């Protein structure tokens, strides 16, 4: 008998570790490494994302994963859905012609980029990452995909840190999170 969505979610939650005062004092870091280490937990994450996509999106052309942890979940989901996977990377990490945007982080600025030919105008895309905190990285990815005239169906994350209010930056996009703190 297949596990219920609730039992899958409980399994995922049990595999998220908290590290107080990392990377600096006052921060409670949520670690997904135990999910990756446990095949059942990783399968549960993929199952839950797949169930969400199949229920809410009639057509998806590409999954877009954010550097670097979106690269862990995105290809698994893309394979399940039978669609392609595209990378959004930190500046200087992709070959060929790229498009980039600057964005603010909690501790400074960064740039994200995508290959110029990664997404065709009108392609229906879902963006995936491990965590939504301040929303800067997901927002930058949405801007990049907007420059490529993609149809952004939504954003998906394993963990949403609600107290960081990252969802406010993404008001014009649907955001789905498996676990909220």
Tab-separated table of C-alpha atoms in Angstrom:
chain	number	residue	atom	x	y	z
A	1	UNK	CA	0.000	0.000	0.000
A	2	UNK	CA	1.345	3.410	-0.947
A	3	UNK	CA	2.174	5.879	1.794
A	4	UNK	CA	-0.214	8.796	2.254
A	5	UNK	CA	0.890	12.361	1.515
A	6	UNK	CA	0.681	13.064	5.267
A	7	UNK	CA	3.023	10.186	6.150
A	8	UNK	CA	5.442	11.269	3.400
A	9	UNK	CA	5.440	14.806	4.766
A	10	UNK	CA	6.078	13.533	8.303
A	11	UNK	CA	9.025	11.521	7.000
A	12	UNK	CA	10.454	14.623	5.329
A	13	UNK	CA	9.977	16.708	8.491
A	14	UNK	CA	11.775	14.090	10.607
A	15	UNK	CA	14.769	14.355	8.274
A	16	UNK	CA	15.272	18.120	8.568
A	17	UNK	CA	17.927	18.956	11.154
A	18	UNK	CA	18.271	22.258	12.972
A	19	UNK	CA	21.657	23.789	13.771
A	20	UNK	CA	21.501	26.779	16.137
A	21	UNK	CA	23.901	29.673	15.563
A	22	UNK	CA	24.994	28.580	12.091
A	23	UNK	CA	26.390	30.193	9.966
A	24	UNK	CA	26.410	32.917	12.629
A	25	UNK	CA	24.957	33.535	16.065
A	26	UNK	CA	21.197	33.983	16.109
A	27	UNK	CA	20.525	31.919	12.964
A	28	UNK	CA	18.758	28.555	13.172
A	29	UNK	CA	19.985	26.677	10.101
A	30	UNK	CA	17.649	24.057	8.601
A	31	UNK	CA	19.708	21.217	7.123
A	32	UNK	CA	18.350	19.009	4.324
A	33	UNK	CA	21.376	16.674	4.217
A	34	UNK	CA	19.571	13.924	6.171
A	35	UNK	CA	16.864	13.926	3.470
A	36	UNK	CA	19.486	13.323	0.793
A	37	UNK	CA	21.097	10.564	2.838
A	38	UNK	CA	17.858	8.611	3.268
A	39	UNK	CA	16.402	7.111	0.056
A	40	UNK	CA	12.869	6.947	1.490
A	41	UNK	CA	12.935	10.608	2.565
A	42	UNK	CA	14.323	11.734	-0.801
A	43	UNK	CA	11.666	9.693	-2.588
A	44	UNK	CA	9.008	11.270	-0.353
A	45	UNK	CA	10.156	14.794	-1.322
A	46	UNK	CA	10.066	13.879	-5.010
A	47	UNK	CA	6.664	12.205	-4.623
A	48	UNK	CA	5.180	15.235	-2.867
A	49	UNK	CA	6.489	17.651	-5.492
A	50	UNK	CA	5.259	15.380	-8.274
A	51	UNK	CA	1.793	15.077	-6.705
A	52	UNK	CA	1.588	18.873	-6.399
A	53	UNK	CA	2.626	19.436	-10.015
A	54	UNK	CA	0.310	16.809	-11.486
A	55	UNK	CA	-2.626	18.154	-9.466
A	56	UNK	CA	-2.031	21.849	-10.209
A	57	UNK	CA	-0.344	22.153	-13.611
A	58	UNK	CA	-1.751	20.640	-16.806
A	59	UNK	CA	1.418	21.257	-18.782
A	60	UNK	CA	5.000	21.817	-17.676
A	61	UNK	CA	7.838	22.101	-20.174
A	62	UNK	CA	10.834	22.589	-17.868
A	63	UNK	CA	11.905	22.420	-14.255
A	64	UNK	CA	14.366	25.200	-13.398
A	65	UNK	CA	16.691	24.469	-10.466
A	66	UNK	CA	18.544	27.081	-8.456
A	67	UNK	CA	22.222	26.839	-7.593
A	68	UNK	CA	23.004	24.605	-5.834
A	69	UNK	CA	20.386	22.688	-3.868
A	70	UNK	CA	17.711	23.100	-6.511
A	71	UNK	CA	20.043	20.914	-8.584
A	72	UNK	CA	19.429	18.065	-6.125
A	73	UNK	CA	15.632	17.975	-6.293
A	74	UNK	CA	14.972	19.424	-9.747
A	75	UNK	CA	16.406	16.691	-11.976
A	76	UNK	CA	14.596	13.979	-9.987
A	77	UNK	CA	11.290	15.790	-10.440
A	78	UNK	CA	11.957	16.570	-14.100
A	79	UNK	CA	12.689	12.918	-14.794
A	80	UNK	CA	9.463	11.834	-13.071
A	81	UNK	CA	7.467	14.356	-15.110
A	82	UNK	CA	9.228	13.527	-18.374
A	83	UNK	CA	10.391	17.118	-18.899
A	84	UNK	CA	13.732	18.892	-19.203
A	85	UNK	CA	15.807	20.504	-16.467
A	86	UNK	CA	17.522	23.910	-16.658
A	87	UNK	CA	20.132	25.461	-14.350
A	88	UNK	CA	20.181	28.925	-12.789
A	89	UNK	CA	23.725	29.387	-11.501
A	90	UNK	CA	25.888	31.868	-9.704
A	91	UNK	CA	27.633	34.307	-12.062
A	92	UNK	CA	30.523	32.857	-14.037
A	93	UNK	CA	29.603	29.175	-13.721
A	94	UNK	CA	27.853	28.579	-17.068
A	95	UNK	CA	29.500	28.320	-20.494
A	96	UNK	CA	28.281	30.169	-23.550
A	97	UNK	CA	26.197	33.307	-23.748
A	98	UNK	CA	24.237	33.992	-20.578
A	99	UNK	CA	21.682	36.428	-19.183
A	100	UNK	CA	22.222	37.653	-15.619
A	101	UNK	CA	20.551	39.640	-12.872
A	102	UNK	CA	21.861	41.094	-9.616
A	103	UNK	CA	20.010	40.554	-6.369
A	104	UNK	CA	20.323	41.212	-2.661
A	105	UNK	CA	21.233	38.555	-0.128
A	106	UNK	CA	20.941	38.731	3.638
A	107	UNK	CA	24.666	39.595	3.762
A	108	UNK	CA	25.381	41.386	0.494
A	109	UNK	CA	24.767	41.164	-3.239
A	110	UNK	CA	25.011	38.336	-5.763
A	111	UNK	CA	24.370	37.653	-9.434
A	112	UNK	CA	22.513	34.740	-10.981
A	113	UNK	CA	22.582	33.696	-14.603
A	114	UNK	CA	21.035	31.336	-17.087
A	115	UNK	CA	22.183	30.299	-20.536
A	116	UNK	CA	20.636	32.530	-23.167
A	117	UNK	CA	19.074	29.596	-25.038
A	118	UNK	CA	17.967	27.607	-21.948
A	119	UNK	CA	14.299	28.574	-22.159
A	120	UNK	CA	12.266	29.486	-25.224
A	121	UNK	CA	9.640	32.244	-25.065
A	122	UNK	CA	6.333	30.857	-23.832
A	123	UNK	CA	7.728	27.680	-22.294
A	124	UNK	CA	5.939	26.733	-19.088
A	125	UNK	CA	8.423	26.460	-16.224
A	126	UNK	CA	8.444	25.613	-12.533
A	127	UNK	CA	11.300	26.858	-10.361
A	128	UNK	CA	12.613	24.631	-7.565
A	129	UNK	CA	14.962	25.175	-4.630
A	130	UNK	CA	15.512	23.794	-1.163
A	131	UNK	CA	14.667	26.885	0.870
A	132	UNK	CA	12.731	30.143	0.780
A	133	UNK	CA	14.118	32.647	3.284
A	134	UNK	CA	14.252	36.298	2.160
A	135	UNK	CA	13.155	35.408	-1.375
A	136	UNK	CA	16.088	37.096	-3.117
A	137	UNK	CA	17.329	34.086	-5.059
A	138	UNK	CA	13.884	32.926	-6.173
A	139	UNK	CA	12.972	36.477	-7.160
A	140	UNK	CA	16.171	36.751	-9.220
A	141	UNK	CA	15.338	33.475	-10.959
A	142	UNK	CA	11.864	34.795	-11.779
A	143	UNK	CA	13.444	37.941	-13.246
A	144	UNK	CA	15.815	35.855	-15.373
A	145	UNK	CA	12.989	33.714	-16.666
A	146	UNK	CA	10.922	36.822	-17.313
A	147	UNK	CA	13.757	38.125	-19.494
A	148	UNK	CA	13.488	34.883	-21.450
A	149	UNK	CA	9.708	35.365	-21.736
A	150	UNK	CA	9.012	32.074	-19.980
A	151	UNK	CA	5.578	31.342	-18.556
A	152	UNK	CA	6.416	30.920	-14.851
A	153	UNK	CA	3.866	28.530	-13.364
A	154	UNK	CA	5.246	28.826	-9.846
A	155	UNK	CA	8.036	28.206	-7.383
A	156	UNK	CA	8.516	25.140	-5.183
A	157	UNK	CA	10.694	24.709	-2.102
A	158	UNK	CA	11.230	22.031	0.486
A	159	UNK	CA	11.383	24.542	3.381
A	160	UNK	CA	9.866	27.998	3.835
A	161	UNK	CA	11.122	30.154	6.708
A	162	UNK	CA	7.961	32.186	7.251
A	163	UNK	CA	9.516	34.687	9.684
A	164	UNK	CA	11.865	35.844	6.888
A	165	UNK	CA	8.852	36.992	4.782
A	166	UNK	CA	10.406	35.879	1.499
A	167	UNK	CA	6.956	35.170	0.134
A	168	UNK	CA	6.365	38.950	0.042
A	169	UNK	CA	8.952	39.329	-2.754
A	170	UNK	CA	7.182	36.653	-4.771
A	171	UNK	CA	3.595	37.929	-4.531
A	172	UNK	CA	3.043	37.723	-8.281
A	173	UNK	CA	4.021	34.021	-8.312
A	174	UNK	CA	2.528	30.903	-6.782
A	175	UNK	CA	4.820	29.421	-4.132
A	176	UNK	CA	4.461	25.859	-2.844
A	177	UNK	CA	6.447	24.734	0.190
A	178	UNK	CA	6.457	21.294	1.749
A	179	UNK	CA	7.484	22.393	5.270
A	180	UNK	CA	7.086	25.776	6.951
A	181	UNK	CA	8.894	27.076	10.040
